PDB file of C-alpha atoms in Angstrom:
ATOM      1  CA  MET A 117       0.035  -0.063   0.026  1.00 38.00           C
ATOM      2  CA  LYS A 118       2.818   2.348   0.893  1.00 38.00           C
ATOM      3  CA  ARG A 119       4.465   1.734  -2.401  1.00 38.00           C
ATOM      4  CA  LEU A 120       1.169   2.466  -4.236  1.00 33.00           C
ATOM      5  CA  LEU A 121       0.491   5.688  -2.431  1.00 38.00           C
ATOM      6  CA  ILE A 122       4.186   6.784  -3.348  1.00 37.00           C
ATOM      7  CA  ALA A 123       3.663   5.847  -7.063  1.00 37.00           C
ATOM      8  CA  LEU A 124       0.322   7.877  -7.136  1.00 35.00           C
ATOM      9  CA  LEU A 125       1.892  10.954  -5.577  1.00 42.00           C
ATOM     10  CA  SER A 126       4.706  10.755  -8.201  1.00 42.00           C
ATOM     11  CA  LEU A 127       2.054  10.660 -10.850  1.00 39.00           C
ATOM     12  CA  THR A 128       0.500  13.571  -9.359  1.00 40.00           C
ATOM     13  CA  LEU A 129       3.436  15.638  -9.401  1.00 44.00           C
ATOM     14  CA  VAL A 130       4.438  14.755 -12.949  1.00 43.00           C
ATOM     15  CA  GLY A 131       0.873  15.884 -14.074  1.00 39.00           C
ATOM     16  CA  CYS A 132       1.230  19.144 -11.813  1.00 43.00           C
ATOM     17  CA  SER A 133       4.771  19.863 -13.432  1.00 44.00           C
ATOM     18  CA  SER A 134       3.198  19.215 -17.060  1.00 44.00           C
ATOM     19  CA  SER A 135       0.316  21.475 -16.402  1.00 53.00           C
ATOM     20  CA  TYR A 136       2.275  24.394 -14.931  1.00 67.00           C
ATOM     21  CA  GLY A 137       4.517  24.487 -18.162  1.00 78.00           C
ATOM     22  CA  ARG A 138       7.929  25.560 -18.188  1.00 84.00           C
ATOM     23  CA  PRO A 139       8.727  28.423 -15.514  1.00 92.00           C
ATOM     24  CA  LYS A 140       9.162  31.956 -16.759  1.00 92.00           C
ATOM     25  CA  LEU A 141      12.621  32.940 -16.044  1.00 96.00           C
ATOM     26  CA  PRO A 142      15.100  35.204 -17.807  1.00 95.00           C
ATOM     27  CA  TYR A 143      17.424  32.167 -18.280  1.00 95.00           C
ATOM     28  CA  ASP A 144      17.251  28.400 -18.947  1.00 94.00           C
ATOM     29  CA  ALA A 145      18.291  27.292 -15.571  1.00 96.00           C
ATOM     30  CA  TRP A 146      19.277  28.453 -12.370  1.00 98.00           C
ATOM     31  CA  TYR A 147      22.094  26.608 -10.412  1.00 98.00           C
ATOM     32  CA  ILE A 148      23.095  24.820  -7.120  1.00 98.00           C
ATOM     33  CA  GLY A 149      26.468  24.485  -5.935  1.00 97.00           C
ATOM     34  CA  ILE A 150      27.577  22.155  -2.834  1.00 97.00           C
ATOM     35  CA  GLY A 151      30.746  22.476  -1.078  1.00 96.00           C
ATOM     36  CA  ALA A 152      32.566  22.176   2.203  1.00 96.00           C
ATOM     37  CA  PRO A 153      35.453  23.700   4.269  1.00 96.00           C
ATOM     38  CA  ARG A 154      38.961  22.225   3.670  1.00 94.00           C
ATOM     39  CA  HIS A 155      39.595  18.873   5.038  1.00 95.00           C
ATOM     40  CA  MET A 156      35.912  18.466   6.245  1.00 96.00           C
ATOM     41  CA  GLU A 157      35.020  15.744   3.768  1.00 96.00           C
ATOM     42  CA  VAL A 158      31.436  15.328   2.828  1.00 96.00           C
ATOM     43  CA  TRP A 159      29.183  13.361   0.525  1.00 97.00           C
ATOM     44  CA  VAL A 160      25.773  14.707  -0.302  1.00 98.00           C
ATOM     45  CA  GLU A 161      23.100  12.043  -0.534  1.00 97.00           C
ATOM     46  CA  SER A 162      20.284  14.314  -1.922  1.00 98.00           C
ATOM     47  CA  VAL A 163      19.271  17.956  -2.694  1.00 98.00           C
ATOM     48  CA  ASP A 164      15.517  18.421  -2.911  1.00 98.00           C
ATOM     49  CA  VAL A 165      13.589  21.450  -3.848  1.00 98.00           C
ATOM     50  CA  ILE A 166      10.219  22.870  -3.528  1.00 98.00           C
ATOM     51  CA  ASP A 167       9.781  25.543  -5.829  1.00 98.00           C
ATOM     52  CA  GLN A 168       7.627  28.702  -5.733  1.00 97.00           C
ATOM     53  CA  ARG A 169       4.694  26.919  -7.352  1.00 96.00           C
ATOM     54  CA  GLY A 170       4.766  24.404  -4.712  1.00 97.00           C
ATOM     55  CA  LEU A 171       6.131  21.531  -6.952  1.00 97.00           C
ATOM     56  CA  ALA A 172       8.577  19.128  -5.277  1.00 98.00           C
ATOM     57  CA  PHE A 173      11.821  17.993  -7.054  1.00 98.00           C
ATOM     58  CA  GLU A 174      13.714  15.051  -5.523  1.00 97.00           C
ATOM     59  CA  ARG A 175      17.538  14.601  -6.102  1.00 97.00           C
ATOM     60  CA  VAL A 176      18.284  17.630  -8.209  1.00 97.00           C
ATOM     61  CA  HIS A 177      22.034  17.329  -7.132  1.00 97.00           C
ATOM     62  CA  GLY A 178      24.215  15.441  -4.961  1.00 97.00           C
ATOM     63  CA  GLY A 179      27.515  13.455  -4.658  1.00 96.00           C
ATOM     64  CA  VAL A 180      30.955  15.003  -4.367  1.00 92.00           C
ATOM     65  CA  VAL A 181      31.401  18.477  -3.263  1.00 96.00           C
ATOM     66  CA  ALA A 182      33.854  21.125  -4.065  1.00 95.00           C
ATOM     67  CA  TYR A 183      36.210  21.949  -1.294  1.00 94.00           C
ATOM     68  CA  ASN A 184      37.567  25.352  -0.067  1.00 90.00           C
ATOM     69  CA  ASN A 185      41.252  24.911  -0.658  1.00 85.00           C
ATOM     70  CA  LYS A 186      42.454  28.425   0.144  1.00 78.00           C
ATOM     71  CA  THR A 187      41.397  28.576   3.768  1.00 79.00           C
ATOM     72  CA  LEU A 188      40.109  26.272   6.445  1.00 82.00           C
ATOM     73  CA  GLY A 189      36.766  28.036   6.854  1.00 84.00           C
ATOM     74  CA  TRP A 190      33.989  28.977   4.702  1.00 84.00           C
ATOM     75  CA  TRP A 191      34.590  30.493   1.251  1.00 82.00           C
ATOM     76  CA  ASN A 192      32.086  33.110  -0.272  1.00 82.00           C
ATOM     77  CA  GLY A 193      29.979  30.864  -2.401  1.00 86.00           C
ATOM     78  CA  GLY A 194      30.812  28.468  -5.113  1.00 87.00           C
ATOM     79  CA  GLY A 195      30.878  24.740  -5.055  1.00 91.00           C
ATOM     80  CA  SER A 196      30.125  21.900  -7.260  1.00 94.00           C
ATOM     81  CA  MET A 197      27.803  23.478  -9.597  1.00 96.00           C
ATOM     82  CA  LYS A 198      24.699  21.773 -11.203  1.00 97.00           C
ATOM     83  CA  PRO A 199      22.129  23.563 -13.456  1.00 97.00           C
ATOM     84  CA  ILE A 200      18.390  23.172 -12.211  1.00 97.00           C
ATOM     85  CA  GLY A 201      16.266  23.211 -15.348  1.00 95.00           C
ATOM     86  CA  ASN A 202      12.690  23.439 -15.704  1.00 94.00           C
ATOM     87  CA  VAL A 203      12.040  24.255 -11.898  1.00 97.00           C
ATOM     88  CA  ASP A 204      10.919  27.540 -10.680  1.00 98.00           C
ATOM     89  CA  LEU A 205      12.720  29.792  -8.254  1.00 98.00           C
ATOM     90  CA  PRO A 206      13.207  27.851  -4.966  1.00 98.00           C
ATOM     91  CA  GLU A 207      10.955  28.135  -1.835  1.00 98.00           C
ATOM     92  CA  ILE A 208      12.646  25.498   0.336  1.00 98.00           C
ATOM     93  CA  ILE A 209      15.877  23.597  -0.250  1.00 98.00           C
ATOM     94  CA  PHE A 210      16.315  20.289   1.641  1.00 98.00           C
ATOM     95  CA  VAL A 211      19.988  18.750   1.870  1.00 98.00           C
ATOM     96  CA  ARG A 212      20.691  15.259   3.309  1.00 98.00           C
ATOM     97  CA  TRP A 213      24.558  14.801   3.665  1.00 98.00           C
ATOM     98  CA  GLN A 214      27.181  12.470   5.081  1.00 97.00           C
ATOM     99  CA  SER A 215      29.793  14.344   7.292  1.00 97.00           C
ATOM    100  CA  LEU A 216      32.556  11.787   6.703  1.00 96.00           C
ATOM    101  CA  VAL A 217      35.147  13.233   9.194  1.00 95.00           C
ATOM    102  CA  GLU A 218      32.832  12.594  12.235  1.00 96.00           C
ATOM    103  CA  PRO A 219      31.062  10.296  10.626  1.00 95.00           C
ATOM    104  CA  GLN A 220      27.317  11.426  10.815  1.00 96.00           C
ATOM    105  CA  THR A 221      24.420  12.013   8.707  1.00 97.00           C
ATOM    106  CA  TYR A 222      22.506  15.320   8.639  1.00 98.00           C
ATOM    107  CA  ASN A 223      19.281  16.627   7.157  1.00 98.00           C
ATOM    108  CA  VAL A 224      18.832  20.502   6.808  1.00 98.00           C
ATOM    109  CA  ARG A 225      15.995  22.627   5.490  1.00 98.00           C
ATOM    110  CA  ILE A 226      16.842  25.913   4.024  1.00 98.00           C
ATOM    111  CA  ASP A 227      13.873  28.313   3.769  1.00 98.00           C
ATOM    112  CA  ILE A 228      14.594  30.770   0.884  1.00 98.00           C
ATOM    113  CA  PRO A 229      13.358  34.107   1.546  1.00 98.00           C
ATOM    114  CA  GLN A 230      11.463  36.263  -0.922  1.00 98.00           C
ATOM    115  CA  TRP A 231      14.291  38.754  -1.415  1.00 98.00           C
ATOM    116  CA  VAL A 232      16.620  36.123  -2.799  1.00 98.00           C
ATOM    117  CA  ARG A 233      13.868  35.148  -5.457  1.00 98.00           C
ATOM    118  CA  ASP A 234      13.631  38.762  -6.302  1.00 98.00           C
ATOM    119  CA  GLU A 235      17.388  38.957  -6.699  1.00 97.00           C
ATOM    120  CA  MET A 236      17.603  35.860  -8.806  1.00 98.00           C
ATOM    121  CA  VAL A 237      15.386  37.803 -11.316  1.00 97.00           C
ATOM    122  CA  LYS A 238      16.940  41.179 -11.275  1.00 97.00           C
ATOM    123  CA  PRO A 239      19.019  42.141 -14.323  1.00 97.00           C
ATOM    124  CA  GLN A 240      22.269  43.705 -13.281  1.00 96.00           C
ATOM    125  CA  ARG A 241      25.345  45.510 -15.069  1.00 96.00           C
ATOM    126  CA  ALA A 242      28.437  43.459 -14.260  1.00 94.00           C
ATOM    127  CA  PHE A 243      32.133  43.389 -15.123  1.00 94.00           C
ATOM    128  CA  CYS A 244      33.468  39.981 -16.044  1.00 93.00           C
ATOM    129  CA  PRO A 245      37.058  39.713 -14.909  1.00 88.00           C
ATOM    130  CA  TRP A 246      38.031  36.959 -17.407  1.00 85.00           C
ATOM    131  CA  SER A 247      36.414  38.682 -20.472  1.00 89.00           C
ATOM    132  CA  GLN A 248      37.147  42.047 -19.239  1.00 92.00           C
ATOM    133  CA  LYS A 249      33.718  43.072 -20.543  1.00 93.00           C
ATOM    134  CA  TRP A 250      30.453  44.332 -19.157  1.00 95.00           C
ATOM    135  CA  LYS A 251      27.190  42.365 -19.458  1.00 93.00           C
ATOM    136  CA  THR A 252      23.756  42.152 -18.071  1.00 95.00           C
ATOM    137  CA  ASP A 253      24.021  39.395 -15.333  1.00 95.00           C
ATOM    138  CA  TYR A 254      21.635  37.518 -12.782  1.00 97.00           C
ATOM    139  CA  ARG A 255      22.442  36.019  -9.510  1.00 97.00           C
ATOM    140  CA  GLN A 256      21.262  32.699 -10.584  1.00 97.00           C
ATOM    141  CA  ASN A 257      23.525  30.607  -8.305  1.00 97.00           C
ATOM    142  CA  ILE A 258      22.723  29.278  -4.898  1.00 98.00           C
ATOM    143  CA  SER A 259      25.690  27.700  -3.046  1.00 97.00           C
ATOM    144  CA  ILE A 260      25.434  25.519  -0.024  1.00 97.00           C
ATOM    145  CA  GLY A 261      28.426  24.913   2.251  1.00 96.00           C
ATOM    146  CA  MET A 262      28.116  21.950   4.802  1.00 97.00           C
ATOM    147  CA  ALA A 263      30.405  21.383   7.865  1.00 96.00           C
ATOM    148  CA  PRO A 264      30.571  18.806  10.844  1.00 97.00           C
ATOM    149  CA  GLY A 265      27.943  19.434  13.524  1.00 97.00           C
ATOM    150  CA  GLY A 266      25.391  19.684  10.823  1.00 97.00           C
ATOM    151  CA  ILE A 267      25.950  23.416   9.960  1.00 97.00           C
ATOM    152  CA  ALA A 268      25.240  24.637   6.706  1.00 97.00           C
ATOM    153  CA  LYS A 269      25.496  28.163   4.992  1.00 97.00           C
ATOM    154  CA  ALA A 270      23.871  29.288   1.990  1.00 97.00           C
ATOM    155  CA  TRP A 271      24.687  32.163  -0.484  1.00 97.00           C
ATOM    156  CA  ILE A 272      23.278  33.647  -3.905  1.00 97.00           C
ATOM    157  CA  GLY A 273      25.543  34.963  -6.536  1.00 96.00           C
ATOM    158  CA  GLY A 274      25.946  35.285 -10.290  1.00 95.00           C
ATOM    159  CA  PRO A 275      28.884  34.385 -12.864  1.00 91.00           C
ATOM    160  CA  CYS A 276      30.066  38.062 -12.667  1.00 94.00           C
ATOM    161  CA  LEU A 277      28.376  39.211  -9.550  1.00 95.00           C
ATOM    162  CA  GLU A 278      29.595  38.859  -5.998  1.00 94.00           C
ATOM    163  CA  ASN A 279      27.895  36.511  -3.581  1.00 95.00           C
ATOM    164  CA  LYS A 280      25.505  37.566  -0.833  1.00 96.00           C
ATOM    165  CA  GLU A 281      24.712  35.345   2.346  1.00 97.00           C
ATOM    166  CA  ILE A 282      21.371  34.037   2.532  1.00 97.00           C
ATOM    167  CA  GLY A 283      21.832  32.554   6.044  1.00 97.00           C
ATOM    168  CA  ARG A 284      23.419  29.989   8.458  1.00 97.00           C
ATOM    169  CA  PHE A 285      21.255  26.871   9.095  1.00 98.00           C
ATOM    170  CA  VAL A 286      21.624  24.234  11.679  1.00 98.00           C
ATOM    171  CA  GLY A 287      20.622  20.679  10.430  1.00 97.00           C
ATOM    172  CA  LYS A 288      19.450  17.551  12.428  1.00 98.00           C
ATOM    173  CA  VAL A 289      20.959  14.294  12.789  1.00 97.00           C
ATOM    174  CA  ASP A 290      19.452  11.658  10.724  1.00 96.00           C
ATOM    175  CA  LYS A 291      19.200   8.714  13.212  1.00 94.00           C
ATOM    176  CA  ARG A 292      18.572   6.280  10.143  1.00 95.00           C
ATOM    177  CA  GLY A 293      22.273   6.795   9.341  1.00 91.00           C
ATOM    178  CA  PRO A 294      23.852   6.940   5.776  1.00 93.00           C
ATOM    179  CA  ASP A 295      21.487   6.387   2.724  1.00 92.00           C
ATOM    180  CA  GLN A 296      18.388   6.305   5.105  1.00 91.00           C
ATOM    181  CA  GLY A 297      19.411   3.192   6.598  1.00 90.00           C
ATOM    182  CA  GLN A 298      19.601   1.106   3.642  1.00 88.00           C
ATOM    183  CA  SER A 299      23.352   0.822   3.698  1.00 89.00           C
ATOM    184  CA  GLY A 300      23.964  -0.978   6.863  1.00 88.00           C
ATOM    185  CA  GLY A 301      25.469   1.876   8.451  1.00 89.00           C
ATOM    186  CA  ARG A 302      28.217   2.088   5.805  1.00 89.00           C
ATOM    187  CA  TYR A 303      29.350   5.661   4.735  1.00 90.00           C
ATOM    188  CA  ALA A 304      29.968   6.741   1.125  1.00 88.00           C
ATOM    189  CA  TRP A 305      33.739   6.478   1.557  1.00 84.00           C
ATOM    190  CA  PRO A 306      35.158   4.033   4.169  1.00 80.00           C
ATOM    191  CA  SER A 307      38.398   6.126   4.715  1.00 87.00           C
ATOM    192  CA  LEU A 308      39.477   9.944   4.202  1.00 92.00           C
ATOM    193  CA  GLU A 309      41.809  11.357   2.108  1.00 93.00           C
ATOM    194  CA  PRO A 310      45.369  11.140   3.675  1.00 94.00           C
ATOM    195  CA  GLU A 311      45.692  14.812   4.058  1.00 95.00           C
ATOM    196  CA  SER A 312      42.344  15.161   5.482  1.00 94.00           C
ATOM    197  CA  LYS A 313      43.053  12.430   8.122  1.00 94.00           C
ATOM    198  CA  ALA A 314      46.331  13.634   9.008  1.00 96.00           C
ATOM    199  CA  TYR A 315      44.639  17.207   9.696  1.00 94.00           C
ATOM    200  CA  ILE A 316      41.782  15.757  11.806  1.00 94.00           C
ATOM    201  CA  GLU A 317      44.595  13.621  13.741  1.00 95.00           C
ATOM    202  CA  GLN A 318      46.502  16.489  14.609  1.00 95.00           C
ATOM    203  CA  HIS A 319      43.973  19.446  14.992  1.00 94.00           C
ATOM    204  CA  GLY A 320      40.580  17.744  15.637  1.00 95.00           C
ATOM    205  CA  ILE A 321      37.440  18.991  14.167  1.00 95.00           C
ATOM    206  CA  PRO A 322      36.923  22.667  14.966  1.00 93.00           C
ATOM    207  CA  TYR A 323      33.261  22.738  15.947  1.00 93.00           C
ATOM    208  CA  GLY A 324      32.050  26.133  16.627  1.00 88.00           C
ATOM    209  CA  SER A 325      34.326  27.635  13.926  1.00 89.00           C
ATOM    210  CA  TRP A 326      31.483  27.886  11.335  1.00 90.00           C
TER     211      TRP A 326
END
């Protein structure tokens, strides 16, 4: 019965998506980037989105993140970027990830304020350093950084526009463990990279620094 209900819900969502049509945005897709502080290894199981139409989209991103190699703390946005096509501007973003240095599994809910959606469709003149030219640009990138202790931060930015912080969020431990309890407690990677392992053994995990 549970599987039947899930199947019916999925069909309902597909039908709703088709009836709503393609979102009316000034670009083909917006982007989600995922990352983590240096040495704080992460595996993202799922990024799910509820857009401003109320439609749910599961697993729009996940997997390997980008690490901040310049400093040990946060970097001002960026990450492993993925285009999010045929999805309207986000209202809520859910992230489930494995913090491999602890190890622990977390869930976090990121509520996207209206000012962020307004910023995402606001055309702005921007100077692009790599092309040395001015262009009309949009802040169409949402970056999410994850750290031990279930801490997440989110930023909004554009290819040629600086990032603005959306907020800091505290996730909850997923008591089911990695892969929603389907992996027998095994994490994505059985061991850390040698450099990360050496750093953790020498310095520990800097909880409270994020």
